[in-house]
Coordinates of C-alpha atoms in Angstrom, one line a residue:
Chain A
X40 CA 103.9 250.5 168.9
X41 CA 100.6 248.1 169.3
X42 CA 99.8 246.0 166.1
X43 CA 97.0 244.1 165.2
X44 CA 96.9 241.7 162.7
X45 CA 93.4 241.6 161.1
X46 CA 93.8 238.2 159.1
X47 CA 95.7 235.0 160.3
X48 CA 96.4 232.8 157.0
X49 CA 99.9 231.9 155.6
X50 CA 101.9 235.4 155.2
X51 CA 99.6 236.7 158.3
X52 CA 101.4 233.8 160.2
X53 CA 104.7 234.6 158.7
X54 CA 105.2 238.2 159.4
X55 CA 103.5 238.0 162.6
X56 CA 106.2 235.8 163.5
X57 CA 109.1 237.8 162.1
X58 CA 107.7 240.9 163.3
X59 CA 107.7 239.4 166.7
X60 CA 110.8 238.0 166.7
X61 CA 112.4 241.7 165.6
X62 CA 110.5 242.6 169.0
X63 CA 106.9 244.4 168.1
X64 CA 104.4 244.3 170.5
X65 CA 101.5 242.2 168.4
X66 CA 98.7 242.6 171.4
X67 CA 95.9 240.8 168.9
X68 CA 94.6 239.0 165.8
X69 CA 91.5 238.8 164.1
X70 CA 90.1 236.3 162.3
X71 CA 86.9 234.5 161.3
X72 CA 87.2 231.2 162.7
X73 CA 88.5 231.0 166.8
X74 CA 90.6 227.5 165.1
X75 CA 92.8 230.1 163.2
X76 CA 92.6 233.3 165.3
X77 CA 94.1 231.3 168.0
X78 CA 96.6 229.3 166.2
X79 CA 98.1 232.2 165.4
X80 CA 97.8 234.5 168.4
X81 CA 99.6 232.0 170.3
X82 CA 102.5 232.2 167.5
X83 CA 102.8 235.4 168.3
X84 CA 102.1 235.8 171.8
X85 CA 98.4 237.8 171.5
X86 CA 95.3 237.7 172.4
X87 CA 92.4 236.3 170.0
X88 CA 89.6 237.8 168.1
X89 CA 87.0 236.4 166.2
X90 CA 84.9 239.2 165.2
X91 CA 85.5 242.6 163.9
X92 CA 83.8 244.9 167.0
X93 CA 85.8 242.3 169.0
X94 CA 88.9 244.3 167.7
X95 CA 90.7 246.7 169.9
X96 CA 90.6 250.2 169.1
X97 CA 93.7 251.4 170.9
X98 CA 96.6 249.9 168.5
X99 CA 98.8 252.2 166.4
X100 CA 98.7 249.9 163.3
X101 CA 96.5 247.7 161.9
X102 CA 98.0 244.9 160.0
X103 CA 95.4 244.0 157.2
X104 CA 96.2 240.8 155.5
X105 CA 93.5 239.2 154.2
X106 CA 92.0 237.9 150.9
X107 CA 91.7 240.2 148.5
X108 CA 87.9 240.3 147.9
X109 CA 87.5 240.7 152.1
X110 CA 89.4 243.3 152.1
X111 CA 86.8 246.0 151.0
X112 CA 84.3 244.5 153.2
X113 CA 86.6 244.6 156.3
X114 CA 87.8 248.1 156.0
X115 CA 84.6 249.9 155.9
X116 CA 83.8 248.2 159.4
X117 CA 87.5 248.9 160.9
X118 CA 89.0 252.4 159.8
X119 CA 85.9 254.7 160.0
X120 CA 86.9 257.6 162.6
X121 CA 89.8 256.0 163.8
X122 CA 93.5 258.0 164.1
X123 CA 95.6 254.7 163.9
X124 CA 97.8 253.3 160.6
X125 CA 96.4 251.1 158.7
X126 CA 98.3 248.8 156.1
X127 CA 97.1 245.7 153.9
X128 CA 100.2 243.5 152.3
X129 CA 98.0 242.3 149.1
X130 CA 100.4 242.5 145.9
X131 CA 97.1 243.6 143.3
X132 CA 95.0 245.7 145.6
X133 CA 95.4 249.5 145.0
X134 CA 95.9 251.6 148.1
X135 CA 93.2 253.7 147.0
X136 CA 90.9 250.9 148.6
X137 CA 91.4 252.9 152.1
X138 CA 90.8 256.3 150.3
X139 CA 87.4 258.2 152.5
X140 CA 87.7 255.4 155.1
X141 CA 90.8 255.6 156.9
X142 CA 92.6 259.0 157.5
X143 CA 96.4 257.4 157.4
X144 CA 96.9 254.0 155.4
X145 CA 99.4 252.1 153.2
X146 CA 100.6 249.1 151.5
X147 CA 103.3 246.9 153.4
X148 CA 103.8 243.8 150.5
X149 CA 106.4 241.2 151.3
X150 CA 107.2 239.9 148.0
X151 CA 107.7 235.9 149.0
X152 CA 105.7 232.6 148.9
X153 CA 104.1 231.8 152.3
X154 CA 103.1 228.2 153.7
X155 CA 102.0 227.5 157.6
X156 CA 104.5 224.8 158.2
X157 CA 107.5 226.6 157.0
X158 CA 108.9 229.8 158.7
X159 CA 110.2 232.2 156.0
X160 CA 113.5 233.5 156.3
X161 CA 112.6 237.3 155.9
X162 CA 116.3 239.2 155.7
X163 CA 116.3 239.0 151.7
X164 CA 112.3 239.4 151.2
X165 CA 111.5 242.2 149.1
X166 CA 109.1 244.5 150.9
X167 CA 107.5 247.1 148.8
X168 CA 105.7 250.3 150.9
X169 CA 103.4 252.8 149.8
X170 CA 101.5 255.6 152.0
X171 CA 98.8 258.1 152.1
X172 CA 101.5 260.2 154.0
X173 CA 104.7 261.0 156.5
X174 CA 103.3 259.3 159.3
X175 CA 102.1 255.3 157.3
X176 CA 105.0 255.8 155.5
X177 CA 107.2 255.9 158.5
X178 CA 105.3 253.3 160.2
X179 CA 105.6 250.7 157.3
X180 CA 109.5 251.5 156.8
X181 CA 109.7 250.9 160.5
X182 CA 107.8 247.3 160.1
X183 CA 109.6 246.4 157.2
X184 CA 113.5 247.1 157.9
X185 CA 112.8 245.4 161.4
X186 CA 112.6 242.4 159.7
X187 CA 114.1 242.6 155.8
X188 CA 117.2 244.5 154.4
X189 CA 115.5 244.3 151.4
X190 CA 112.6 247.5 151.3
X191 CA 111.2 250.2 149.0
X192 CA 108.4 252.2 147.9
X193 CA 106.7 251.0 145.0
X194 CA 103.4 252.4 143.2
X195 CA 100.2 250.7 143.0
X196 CA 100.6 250.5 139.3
X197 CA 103.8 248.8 139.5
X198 CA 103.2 246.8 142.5
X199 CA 100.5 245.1 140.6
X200 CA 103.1 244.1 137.9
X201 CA 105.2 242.4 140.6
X202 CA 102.4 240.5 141.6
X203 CA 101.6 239.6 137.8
X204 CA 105.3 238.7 137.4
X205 CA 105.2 236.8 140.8
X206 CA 102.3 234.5 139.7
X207 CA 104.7 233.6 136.8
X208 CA 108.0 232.8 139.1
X209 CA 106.6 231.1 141.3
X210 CA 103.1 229.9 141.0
X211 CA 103.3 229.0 137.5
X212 CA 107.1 227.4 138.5
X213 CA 105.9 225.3 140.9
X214 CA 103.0 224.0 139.2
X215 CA 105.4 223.4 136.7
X216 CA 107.5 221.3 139.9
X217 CA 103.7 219.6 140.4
X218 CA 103.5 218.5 136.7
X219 CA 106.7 216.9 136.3
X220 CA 106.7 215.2 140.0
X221 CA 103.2 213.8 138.6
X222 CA 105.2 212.2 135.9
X223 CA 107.6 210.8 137.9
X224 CA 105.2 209.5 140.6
X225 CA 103.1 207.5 138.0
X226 CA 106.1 205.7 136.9
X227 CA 107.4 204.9 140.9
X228 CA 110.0 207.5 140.4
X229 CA 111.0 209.9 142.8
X230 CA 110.4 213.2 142.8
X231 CA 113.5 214.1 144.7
X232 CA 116.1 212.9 141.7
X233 CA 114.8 216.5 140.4
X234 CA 116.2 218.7 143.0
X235 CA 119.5 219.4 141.6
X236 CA 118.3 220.2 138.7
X237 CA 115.7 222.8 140.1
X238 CA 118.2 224.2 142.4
X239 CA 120.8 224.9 139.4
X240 CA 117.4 226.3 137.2
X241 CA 117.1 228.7 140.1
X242 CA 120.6 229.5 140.6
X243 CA 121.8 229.9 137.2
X244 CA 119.3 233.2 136.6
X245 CA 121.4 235.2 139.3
X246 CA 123.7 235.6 136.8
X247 CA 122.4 235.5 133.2
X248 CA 118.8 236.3 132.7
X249 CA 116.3 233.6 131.6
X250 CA 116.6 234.0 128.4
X251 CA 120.2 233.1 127.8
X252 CA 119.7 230.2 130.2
X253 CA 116.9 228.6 128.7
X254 CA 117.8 224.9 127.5
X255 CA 116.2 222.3 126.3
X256 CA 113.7 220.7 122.9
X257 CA 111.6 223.7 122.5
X258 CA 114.9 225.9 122.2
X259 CA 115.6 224.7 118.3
X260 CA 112.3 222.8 118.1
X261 CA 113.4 219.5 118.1
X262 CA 110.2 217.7 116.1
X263 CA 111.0 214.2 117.1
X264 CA 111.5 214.7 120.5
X265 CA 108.5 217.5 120.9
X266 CA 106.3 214.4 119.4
X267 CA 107.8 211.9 121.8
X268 CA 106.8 213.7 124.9
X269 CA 103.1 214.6 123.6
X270 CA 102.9 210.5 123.0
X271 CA 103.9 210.2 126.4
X272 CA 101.5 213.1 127.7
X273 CA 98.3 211.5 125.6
X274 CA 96.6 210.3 128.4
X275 CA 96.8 214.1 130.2
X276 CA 95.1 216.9 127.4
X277 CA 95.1 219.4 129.8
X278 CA 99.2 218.4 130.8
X279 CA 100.2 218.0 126.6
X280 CA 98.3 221.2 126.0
X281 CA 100.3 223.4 128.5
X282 CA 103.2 221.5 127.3
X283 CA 102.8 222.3 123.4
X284 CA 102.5 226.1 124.2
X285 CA 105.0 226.7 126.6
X286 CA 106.9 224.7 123.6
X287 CA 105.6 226.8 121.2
X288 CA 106.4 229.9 123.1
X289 CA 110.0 229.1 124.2
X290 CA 110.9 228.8 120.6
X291 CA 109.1 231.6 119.6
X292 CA 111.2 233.7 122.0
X293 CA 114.7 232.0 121.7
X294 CA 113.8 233.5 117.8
X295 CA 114.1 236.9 119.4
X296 CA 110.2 237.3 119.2
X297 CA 108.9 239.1 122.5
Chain B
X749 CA 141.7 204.9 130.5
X750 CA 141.8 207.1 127.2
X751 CA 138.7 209.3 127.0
X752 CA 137.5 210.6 123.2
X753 CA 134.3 213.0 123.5
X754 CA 132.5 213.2 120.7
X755 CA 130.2 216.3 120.7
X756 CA 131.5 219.7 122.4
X757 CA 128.7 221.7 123.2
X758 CA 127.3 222.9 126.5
X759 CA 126.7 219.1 128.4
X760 CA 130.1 217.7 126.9
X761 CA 132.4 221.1 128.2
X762 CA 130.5 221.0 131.6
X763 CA 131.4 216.7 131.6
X764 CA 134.8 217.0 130.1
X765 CA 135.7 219.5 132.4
X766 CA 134.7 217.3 135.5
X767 CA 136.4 214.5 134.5
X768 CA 139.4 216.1 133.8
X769 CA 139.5 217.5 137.2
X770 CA 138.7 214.2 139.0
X771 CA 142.2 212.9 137.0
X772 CA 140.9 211.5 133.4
X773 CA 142.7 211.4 130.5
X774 CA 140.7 213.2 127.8
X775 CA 142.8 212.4 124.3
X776 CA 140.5 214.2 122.2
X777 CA 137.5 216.1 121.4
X778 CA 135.5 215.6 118.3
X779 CA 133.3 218.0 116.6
X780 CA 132.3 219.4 113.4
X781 CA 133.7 222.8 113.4
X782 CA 137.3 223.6 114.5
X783 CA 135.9 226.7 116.6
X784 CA 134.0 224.3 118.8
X785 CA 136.2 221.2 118.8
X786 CA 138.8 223.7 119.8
X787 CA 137.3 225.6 122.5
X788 CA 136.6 222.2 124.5
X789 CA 139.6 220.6 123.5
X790 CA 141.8 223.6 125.2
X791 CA 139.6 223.6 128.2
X792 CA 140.2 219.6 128.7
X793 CA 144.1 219.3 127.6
X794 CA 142.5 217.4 124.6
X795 CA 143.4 217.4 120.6
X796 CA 140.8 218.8 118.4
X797 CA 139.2 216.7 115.5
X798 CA 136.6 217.8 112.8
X799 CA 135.8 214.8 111.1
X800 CA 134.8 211.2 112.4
X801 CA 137.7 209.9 110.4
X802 CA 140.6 211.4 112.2
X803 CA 139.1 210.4 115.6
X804 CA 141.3 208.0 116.9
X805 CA 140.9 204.3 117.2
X806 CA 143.1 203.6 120.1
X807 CA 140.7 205.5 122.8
X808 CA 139.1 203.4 125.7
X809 CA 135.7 205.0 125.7
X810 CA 133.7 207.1 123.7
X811 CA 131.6 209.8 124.9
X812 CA 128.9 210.8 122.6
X813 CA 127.6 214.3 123.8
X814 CA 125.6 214.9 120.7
X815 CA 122.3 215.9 119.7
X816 CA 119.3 213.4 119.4
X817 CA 119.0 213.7 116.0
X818 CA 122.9 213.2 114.7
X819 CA 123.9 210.3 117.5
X820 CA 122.0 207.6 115.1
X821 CA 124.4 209.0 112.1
X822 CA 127.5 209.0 114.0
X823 CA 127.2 205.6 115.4
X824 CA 127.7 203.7 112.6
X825 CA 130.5 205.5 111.2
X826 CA 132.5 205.5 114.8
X827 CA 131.4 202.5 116.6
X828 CA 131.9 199.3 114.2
X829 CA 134.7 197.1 114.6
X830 CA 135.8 198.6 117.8
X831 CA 136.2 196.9 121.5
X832 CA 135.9 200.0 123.1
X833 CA 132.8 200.9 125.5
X834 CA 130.8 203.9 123.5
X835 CA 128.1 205.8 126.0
X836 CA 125.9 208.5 124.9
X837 CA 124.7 211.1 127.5
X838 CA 121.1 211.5 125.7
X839 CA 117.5 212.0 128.0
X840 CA 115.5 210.4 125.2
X841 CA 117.0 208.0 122.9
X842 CA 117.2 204.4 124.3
X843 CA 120.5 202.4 124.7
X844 CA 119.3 200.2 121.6
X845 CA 120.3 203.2 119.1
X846 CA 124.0 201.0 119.6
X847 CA 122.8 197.7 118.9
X848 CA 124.7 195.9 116.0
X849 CA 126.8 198.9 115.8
X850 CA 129.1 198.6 119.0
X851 CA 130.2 195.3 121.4
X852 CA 129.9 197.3 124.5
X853 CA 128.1 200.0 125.2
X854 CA 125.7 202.2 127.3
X855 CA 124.6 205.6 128.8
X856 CA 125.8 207.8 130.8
X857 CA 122.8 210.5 131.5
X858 CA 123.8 213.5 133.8
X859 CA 120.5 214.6 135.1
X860 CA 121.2 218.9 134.7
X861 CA 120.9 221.8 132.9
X862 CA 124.4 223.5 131.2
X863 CA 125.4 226.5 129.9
X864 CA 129.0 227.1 128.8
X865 CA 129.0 230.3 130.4
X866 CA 128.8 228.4 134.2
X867 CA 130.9 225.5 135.4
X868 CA 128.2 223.3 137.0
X869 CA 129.3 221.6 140.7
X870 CA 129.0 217.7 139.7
X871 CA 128.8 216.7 142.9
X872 CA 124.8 216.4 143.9
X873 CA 123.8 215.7 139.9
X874 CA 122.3 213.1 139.4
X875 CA 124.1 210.2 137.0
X876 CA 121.7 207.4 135.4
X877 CA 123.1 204.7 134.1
X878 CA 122.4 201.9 131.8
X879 CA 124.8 199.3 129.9
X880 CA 125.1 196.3 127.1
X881 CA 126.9 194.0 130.1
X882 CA 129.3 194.5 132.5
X883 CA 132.3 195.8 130.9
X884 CA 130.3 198.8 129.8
X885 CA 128.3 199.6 133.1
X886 CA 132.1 199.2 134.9
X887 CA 133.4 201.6 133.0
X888 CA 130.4 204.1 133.1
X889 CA 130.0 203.7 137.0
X890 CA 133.9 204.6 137.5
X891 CA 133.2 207.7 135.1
X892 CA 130.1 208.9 136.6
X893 CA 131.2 208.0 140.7
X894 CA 134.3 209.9 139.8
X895 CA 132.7 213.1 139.5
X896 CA 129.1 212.5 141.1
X897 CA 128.0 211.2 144.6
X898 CA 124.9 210.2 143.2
X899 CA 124.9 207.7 140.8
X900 CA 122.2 205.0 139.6
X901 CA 121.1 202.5 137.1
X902 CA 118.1 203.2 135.0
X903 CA 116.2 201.6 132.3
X904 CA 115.8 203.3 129.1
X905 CA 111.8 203.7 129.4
X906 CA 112.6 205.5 132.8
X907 CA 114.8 207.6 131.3
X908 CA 112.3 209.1 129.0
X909 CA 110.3 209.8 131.9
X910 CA 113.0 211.6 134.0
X911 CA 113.5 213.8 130.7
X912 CA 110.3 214.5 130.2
X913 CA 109.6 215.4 134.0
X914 CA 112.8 217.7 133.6
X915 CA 111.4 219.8 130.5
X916 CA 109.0 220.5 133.0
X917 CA 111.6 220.9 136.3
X918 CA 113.8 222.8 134.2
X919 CA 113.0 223.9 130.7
X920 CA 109.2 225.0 131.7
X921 CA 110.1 226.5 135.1
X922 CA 113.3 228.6 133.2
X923 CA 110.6 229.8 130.6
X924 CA 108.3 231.1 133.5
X925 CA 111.1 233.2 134.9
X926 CA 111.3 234.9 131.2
X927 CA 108.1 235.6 131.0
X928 CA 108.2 237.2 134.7
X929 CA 111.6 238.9 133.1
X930 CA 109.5 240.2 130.3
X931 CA 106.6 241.3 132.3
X932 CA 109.0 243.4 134.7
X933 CA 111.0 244.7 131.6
X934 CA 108.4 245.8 129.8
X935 CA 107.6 248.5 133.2
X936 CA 111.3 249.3 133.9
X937 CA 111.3 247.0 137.4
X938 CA 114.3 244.5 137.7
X939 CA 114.0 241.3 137.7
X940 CA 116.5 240.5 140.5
X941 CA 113.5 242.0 142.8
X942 CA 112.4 238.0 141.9
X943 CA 115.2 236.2 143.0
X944 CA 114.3 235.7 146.9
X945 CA 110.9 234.1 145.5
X946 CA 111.9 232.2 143.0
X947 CA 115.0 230.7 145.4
X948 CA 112.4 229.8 148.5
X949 CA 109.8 228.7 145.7
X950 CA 112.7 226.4 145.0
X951 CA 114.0 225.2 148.5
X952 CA 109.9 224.6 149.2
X953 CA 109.7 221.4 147.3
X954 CA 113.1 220.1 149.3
X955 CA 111.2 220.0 152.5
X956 CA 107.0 219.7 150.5
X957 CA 105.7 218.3 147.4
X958 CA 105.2 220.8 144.7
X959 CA 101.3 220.3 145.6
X960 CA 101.4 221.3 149.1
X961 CA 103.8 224.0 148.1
X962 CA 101.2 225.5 146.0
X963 CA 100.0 229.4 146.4
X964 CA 98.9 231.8 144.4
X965 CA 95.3 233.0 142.8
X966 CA 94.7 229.8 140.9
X967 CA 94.6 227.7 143.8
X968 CA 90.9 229.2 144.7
X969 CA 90.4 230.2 141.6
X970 CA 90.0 233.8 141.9
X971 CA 88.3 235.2 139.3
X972 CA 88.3 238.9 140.1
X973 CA 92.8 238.4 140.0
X974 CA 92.7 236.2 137.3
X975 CA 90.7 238.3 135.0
X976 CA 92.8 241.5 135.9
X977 CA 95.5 239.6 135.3
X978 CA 94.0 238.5 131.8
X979 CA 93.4 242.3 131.1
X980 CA 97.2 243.1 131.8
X981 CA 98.6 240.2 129.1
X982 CA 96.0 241.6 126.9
X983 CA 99.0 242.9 124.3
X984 CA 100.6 239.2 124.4
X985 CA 98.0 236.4 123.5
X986 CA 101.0 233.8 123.9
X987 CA 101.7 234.5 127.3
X988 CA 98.1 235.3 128.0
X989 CA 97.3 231.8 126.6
X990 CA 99.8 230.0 128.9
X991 CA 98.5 231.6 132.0
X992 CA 94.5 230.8 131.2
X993 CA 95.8 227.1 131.1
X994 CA 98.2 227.5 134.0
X995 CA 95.9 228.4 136.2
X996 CA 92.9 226.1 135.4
X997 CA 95.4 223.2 136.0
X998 CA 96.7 224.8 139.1
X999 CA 92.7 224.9 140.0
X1000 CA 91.5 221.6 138.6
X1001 CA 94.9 219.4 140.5
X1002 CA 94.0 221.5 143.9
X1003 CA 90.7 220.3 144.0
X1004 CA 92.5 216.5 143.7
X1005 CA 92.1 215.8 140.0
X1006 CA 95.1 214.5 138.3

């Protein structure tokens, strides 16, 4: 099986690289700029491409991660006529987007945050597939349990839930991380006497949900020391304010309140 | 050394217990109702007391596990008179809550969240530690080496940053995951599909800073995901709230604004 990965950013990298290492044949990648196009082609062991007729024709699956506002402009330009598979990995992008331009397409979404400098271990990462048909569908199982033990079929619909619940877990988490190692590093504090204490947050909601294992002021509303920390926060609105409504909302659900 | 906890909630049971098990000689556990005094007091090999006047006199330290708001009662009614070393294992209230009440004296701040439900591995947490002089910090640094490899001295004012920083570490990040919960709930999906994201969003900031670790729509601001988002957390204006002002900060600090 020839992929091509059209896209070459941070879960682009990622997957190339795990797919590669589970021994697929990755004989290209597109991308705008020749800087990242090449950067990961070498990765991967494939040739460059830095525009869109550049992109061979030949592959039997098309590996379409990109931003999702490129995505529709990309397709038009790369499925029309052609008999090959073609998936995109975006969490909040219906499939439907290929719908009149590509005759067999699907979703491949890897459920996992994605940097450059750090190789993702993907055994455990949820991947969740969805196809036009037989032959995507058995194309994206075949991508995905190469790499992950973890893989099943998932609507649109739902998918875009994940996603939504995703941006809470761990966007919204590790801007949470960002905030509080901006408190530390103002006072010469390290960031690093926090890792325990992230790791056990993390660990303890394999085995009680979040709700039971929420701690903390804004559990029973503790006034005086709610009013200590917005003292402390005065010179950040933006910080106090995201701080007074997750507050505001913790106690509001420890009450029972959805 | 005879050990008297006063307090038996979730921090004192997860403390008693290590201290037990690295060889200390708990004599009692104080606390107002005989359900909760006993619970702890059978877990440590302890007596159970419900009022401050049958706690005994003869102990050589006092461990005040108690909530913020009771410690500055309690104090007075335990510490005068005695030559014993009192320590309180509070985030936010400075050492000086003992002055003119006790002769030695100081904190003892295990940086972590607990549940009763889950023994927590003392090992890695964090101790900080402050003291009136050097009888007190002796007795807290044998205390808090015995269970912890990673123990260190801390002014008060620091304290109340580390605590603050750890609403957001801990409290914040835990409330995220329940909103994700709810999210996922609320469509029948499970929310152990989240765990492999929320762990590697975790082990990230070991090896990154929370900054660099960042991903996710708010980053570049994506309006087109953030306002489809928006349109999904219609039904809750709460959550909806949080995740406007989440993601403006996660935008305005990515551009390099603090």
């Amino acid at each position: 099986m020839k992929i091509v990965f059209v896209g070459a950013g941070r879960l682009a990298t990622n997957l190339g690289r795990a797919l590669m290492e589970a021994g697929h044949d990755i004989v290209q990648v597109y991308s705008r700029t020749q800087e990242s196009a090449g950067a990961m082609a070498q990765i991967v062991g494939a040739s460059p491409a830095t525009s869109i007729a550049a992109v061979r024709k030949d592959a039997d699956v098309y590996i379409l991660a990109l931003k999702d506002s490129v995505l529709a402009d990309i397709i038009p330009q790369l499925c029309k006529g052609s008999e090959a598979v073609f998936l995109h990995t975006s969490g909040s992008v219906p499939m439907e987007v290929f719908q009149g331009m590509a005759l067999h397409y699907g979703v491949l979404y890897p459920l996992q945050t994605f940097s450059k400098e750090r190789a993702v271990d993907f055994a455990d990462v949820p991947f969740f597939l969805e196809a036009s048909g037989e032959r995507a569908m058995r194309v994206a199982e075949e991508l995905a349990q190469s790499v992950s033990n973890n893989v099943s079929r998932l609507s649109s619909a739902d998918r875009k839930q994940i996603h939504l619940a995703a941006v809470f877990a761990c966007n919204f988490t590790n801007h949470c991380y960002s905030m509080a190692a901006d408190i530390l590093g103002k006072h010469g504090l390290p960031f690093s006497h926090l890792l325990p204490l992230i790791d056990e947050t993390a660990q303890k909601v394999h085995t009680m949900s979040p709700r039971e294992a929420q701690t903390g002021p804004a559990v029973r509303y503790d006034e005086n020391i709610i009013r200590a920390h917005g003292e402390m926060l005065r010179d950040n609105p933006f910080v106090k304010d995201i701080y007074d409504r997750m507050s505001m909302n913790i106690h509001r659900t420890s009450q029972g309140n959805l």
